[in-house]
Amino acid sequence: MNLDTSEKQKLLEPWLSVIGLLTVMWTPIERKIDECVFLLSSSTGNGKKRLSLNRKLDYIKQCLPQAMVCNLDIDEIIQLTKVTAQVRDVCVHGVIDSYGDNKMVIGKVQGISDDFHIEMFTYDQARLFSAGNNLNVLYEIWEKVYTDLSASAGS
C-alpha cells in the first residue's frame, strides 16, 4: 500500500485523537486515586508515599472501610483501572511502529529486564477506543470513592 502524506495523516488522526485523550484524561483519574490514598493514610496515620499505581491501588483495597466495600466491587474497579492504565502507558511511552484503518502497533521499551528489550503491542480500534471510553467511567468511580471517603473522614 503506497499512500501519500495526506492519506497517511487521515489514517493516523483517529489514533492520535484517542492517544491524546488517554494522555490528557488519565491525570484527573490518578489525582483522585492519590487523594483517596491521602485520605486513607491520614486516617491511619501512615504517611508513607506509594509511588506506583499498583501500590496505590493495593493500598486502597487493603484500607477501604468495610462499609464502602459492600457498595463497590473494588476488584473490578482496580482491574478496569489497571487495564486502562496499561494501554495509556504503552501509548504515552511507546513509539508507533505501524498503523492502518483498524490496527496500530506500538513498540515500548521494557525497563524491567537488564536487556534493552522492545515489546510490541498491537491494538485494534475497538480495544484502544474502549480504553478511551473507560476514562469517563473511571473518573466518576474514583470521584465517588473519594467523596465517600471524604464524607466518612468528616463524620
Tab-separated table of C-alpha atoms in Angstrom:
chain	number	residue	atom	x	y	z
A	1	MET	CA	0.000	0.000	0.000
A	2	ASN	CA	1.589	3.244	-1.144
A	3	LEU	CA	-0.222	6.151	0.497
A	4	ASP	CA	0.579	9.806	0.070
A	5	THR	CA	1.155	12.023	3.107
A	6	SER	CA	-2.407	13.335	3.191
A	7	GLU	CA	-3.889	9.817	3.209
A	8	LYS	CA	-1.426	8.700	5.916
A	9	GLN	CA	-2.405	11.683	8.052
A	10	LYS	CA	-6.109	10.888	7.665
A	11	LEU	CA	-5.430	7.300	8.787
A	12	LEU	CA	-3.357	8.460	11.752
A	13	GLU	CA	-5.633	11.213	13.110
A	14	PRO	CA	-8.249	8.961	14.810
A	15	TRP	CA	-5.461	7.038	16.536
A	16	LEU	CA	-3.776	10.222	17.715
A	17	SER	CA	-7.081	11.582	18.997
A	18	VAL	CA	-7.538	8.577	21.268
A	19	ILE	CA	-3.889	8.634	22.364
A	20	GLY	CA	-4.303	12.333	23.207
A	21	LEU	CA	-7.475	11.582	25.149
A	22	LEU	CA	-5.714	8.817	27.103
A	23	THR	CA	-2.814	11.154	27.823
A	24	VAL	CA	-4.790	14.175	28.977
A	25	MET	CA	-7.676	12.468	30.765
A	26	TRP	CA	-5.599	9.980	32.780
A	27	THR	CA	-4.170	12.621	35.129
A	28	PRO	CA	-7.523	13.560	36.744
A	29	ILE	CA	-8.149	9.872	37.447
A	30	GLU	CA	-4.774	9.316	39.036
A	31	ARG	CA	-5.202	12.510	41.039
A	32	LYS	CA	-8.448	11.113	42.516
A	33	ILE	CA	-6.613	7.877	43.326
A	34	ASP	CA	-3.860	9.920	45.022
A	35	GLU	CA	-6.494	11.821	47.007
A	36	CYS	CA	-8.013	8.523	48.151
A	37	VAL	CA	-4.580	7.294	49.257
A	38	PHE	CA	-4.012	10.560	51.111
A	39	LEU	CA	-7.349	10.340	52.946
A	40	LEU	CA	-6.792	6.705	53.878
A	41	SER	CA	-3.197	7.270	55.012
A	42	SER	CA	-4.235	10.350	57.014
A	43	SER	CA	-6.858	8.350	58.880
A	44	THR	CA	-4.442	5.504	59.645
A	45	GLY	CA	-1.523	7.782	60.497
A	46	ASN	CA	0.597	6.092	57.841
A	47	GLY	CA	2.069	8.933	55.781
A	48	LYS	CA	4.247	6.626	53.676
A	49	LYS	CA	4.124	7.585	49.990
A	50	ARG	CA	3.072	4.921	47.499
A	51	LEU	CA	4.521	5.932	44.152
A	52	SER	CA	3.433	3.246	41.703
A	53	LEU	CA	-0.161	2.917	40.594
A	54	ASN	CA	-0.244	-0.755	41.589
A	55	ARG	CA	0.906	0.067	45.129
A	56	LYS	CA	-1.678	2.842	45.409
A	57	LEU	CA	-4.475	0.535	44.253
A	58	ASP	CA	-3.339	-2.270	46.582
A	59	TYR	CA	-3.276	0.180	49.486
A	60	ILE	CA	-6.771	1.467	48.715
A	61	LYS	CA	-8.116	-2.078	48.507
A	62	GLN	CA	-6.467	-3.009	51.789
A	63	CYS	CA	-7.596	0.096	53.694
A	64	LEU	CA	-11.011	0.816	52.206
A	65	PRO	CA	-13.576	0.768	55.031
A	66	GLN	CA	-15.749	-2.360	55.058
A	67	ALA	CA	-18.911	-0.265	54.805
A	68	MET	CA	-17.716	1.008	51.425
A	69	VAL	CA	-16.501	-2.361	50.178
A	70	CYS	CA	-20.006	-3.822	50.136
A	71	ASN	CA	-21.162	-0.915	47.923
A	72	LEU	CA	-18.314	-1.341	45.441
A	73	ASP	CA	-16.726	-4.204	43.583
A	74	ILE	CA	-13.260	-2.894	44.320
A	75	ASP	CA	-11.577	-5.772	42.479
A	76	GLU	CA	-13.486	-4.913	39.303
A	77	ILE	CA	-12.673	-1.207	39.674
A	78	ILE	CA	-8.998	-1.944	40.222
A	79	GLN	CA	-8.881	-4.302	37.243
A	80	LEU	CA	-10.512	-1.728	34.935
A	81	THR	CA	-8.111	0.926	36.231
A	82	LYS	CA	-5.047	-1.263	35.641
A	83	VAL	CA	-6.118	-2.333	32.143
A	84	THR	CA	-6.782	1.258	31.103
A	85	ALA	CA	-3.537	2.492	32.672
A	86	GLN	CA	-1.559	-0.184	30.825
A	87	VAL	CA	-2.943	0.912	27.454
A	88	ARG	CA	-2.261	4.539	28.334
A	89	ASP	CA	1.293	3.698	29.439
A	90	VAL	CA	2.064	1.981	26.122
A	91	CYS	CA	0.563	4.850	24.113
A	92	VAL	CA	2.379	7.569	26.052
A	93	HIS	CA	5.781	5.893	26.396
A	94	GLY	CA	5.812	3.838	23.221
A	95	VAL	CA	6.662	4.574	19.611
A	96	ILE	CA	4.180	3.968	16.803
A	97	ASP	CA	5.628	1.245	14.606
A	98	SER	CA	2.781	0.923	12.118
A	99	TYR	CA	-0.891	1.729	11.701
A	100	GLY	CA	-3.784	1.236	9.360
A	101	ASP	CA	-7.556	1.574	9.324
A	102	ASN	CA	-8.153	-0.865	12.175
A	103	LYS	CA	-4.779	-1.743	13.698
A	104	MET	CA	-1.893	0.082	15.337
A	105	VAL	CA	1.378	-1.425	16.528
A	106	ILE	CA	3.341	0.394	19.233
A	107	GLY	CA	6.791	-0.610	20.490
A	108	LYS	CA	7.663	0.146	24.095
A	109	VAL	CA	10.955	-0.401	25.865
A	110	GLN	CA	10.514	-2.715	28.811
A	111	GLY	CA	12.602	-1.388	31.673
A	112	ILE	CA	12.151	-4.434	33.880
A	113	SER	CA	14.846	-6.595	32.268
A	114	ASP	CA	18.568	-5.868	32.187
A	115	ASP	CA	18.459	-6.139	28.394
A	116	PHE	CA	17.259	-3.477	26.007
A	117	HIS	CA	14.003	-5.104	25.014
A	118	ILE	CA	11.234	-3.540	22.974
A	119	GLU	CA	7.868	-5.178	23.386
A	120	MET	CA	5.375	-4.733	20.578
A	121	PHE	CA	1.715	-4.057	21.403
A	122	THR	CA	-0.999	-4.387	18.782
A	123	TYR	CA	-4.244	-2.527	19.334
A	124	ASP	CA	-7.301	-2.705	17.173
A	125	GLN	CA	-9.668	0.261	17.157
A	126	ALA	CA	-12.153	-1.423	19.470
A	127	ARG	CA	-9.590	-2.003	22.231
A	128	LEU	CA	-7.964	1.409	22.032
A	129	PHE	CA	-11.286	3.234	21.788
A	130	SER	CA	-12.630	1.148	24.687
A	131	ALA	CA	-9.721	2.332	26.845
A	132	GLY	CA	-10.615	5.889	25.874
A	133	ASN	CA	-14.251	5.317	26.815
A	134	ASN	CA	-13.177	3.871	30.186
A	135	LEU	CA	-11.757	7.254	31.202
A	136	ASN	CA	-15.099	8.906	31.984
A	137	VAL	CA	-16.337	5.857	33.855
A	138	LEU	CA	-13.140	5.609	35.882
A	139	TYR	CA	-13.169	9.290	36.762
A	140	GLU	CA	-16.751	9.047	38.024
A	141	ILE	CA	-15.932	5.939	40.060
A	142	TRP	CA	-12.793	7.367	41.686
A	143	GLU	CA	-14.554	10.694	42.309
A	144	LYS	CA	-17.301	8.769	44.147
A	145	VAL	CA	-14.777	6.754	46.172
A	146	TYR	CA	-13.005	9.974	47.142
A	147	THR	CA	-16.291	11.740	48.003
A	148	ASP	CA	-17.426	8.795	50.139
A	149	LEU	CA	-14.058	8.616	51.898
A	150	SER	CA	-14.154	12.375	52.473
A	151	ALA	CA	-17.623	12.147	53.975
A	152	SER	CA	-16.647	9.271	56.256
A	153	ALA	CA	-13.472	11.107	57.355
A	154	GLY	CA	-15.545	14.162	58.287
A	155	SER	CA	-18.071	12.209	60.340
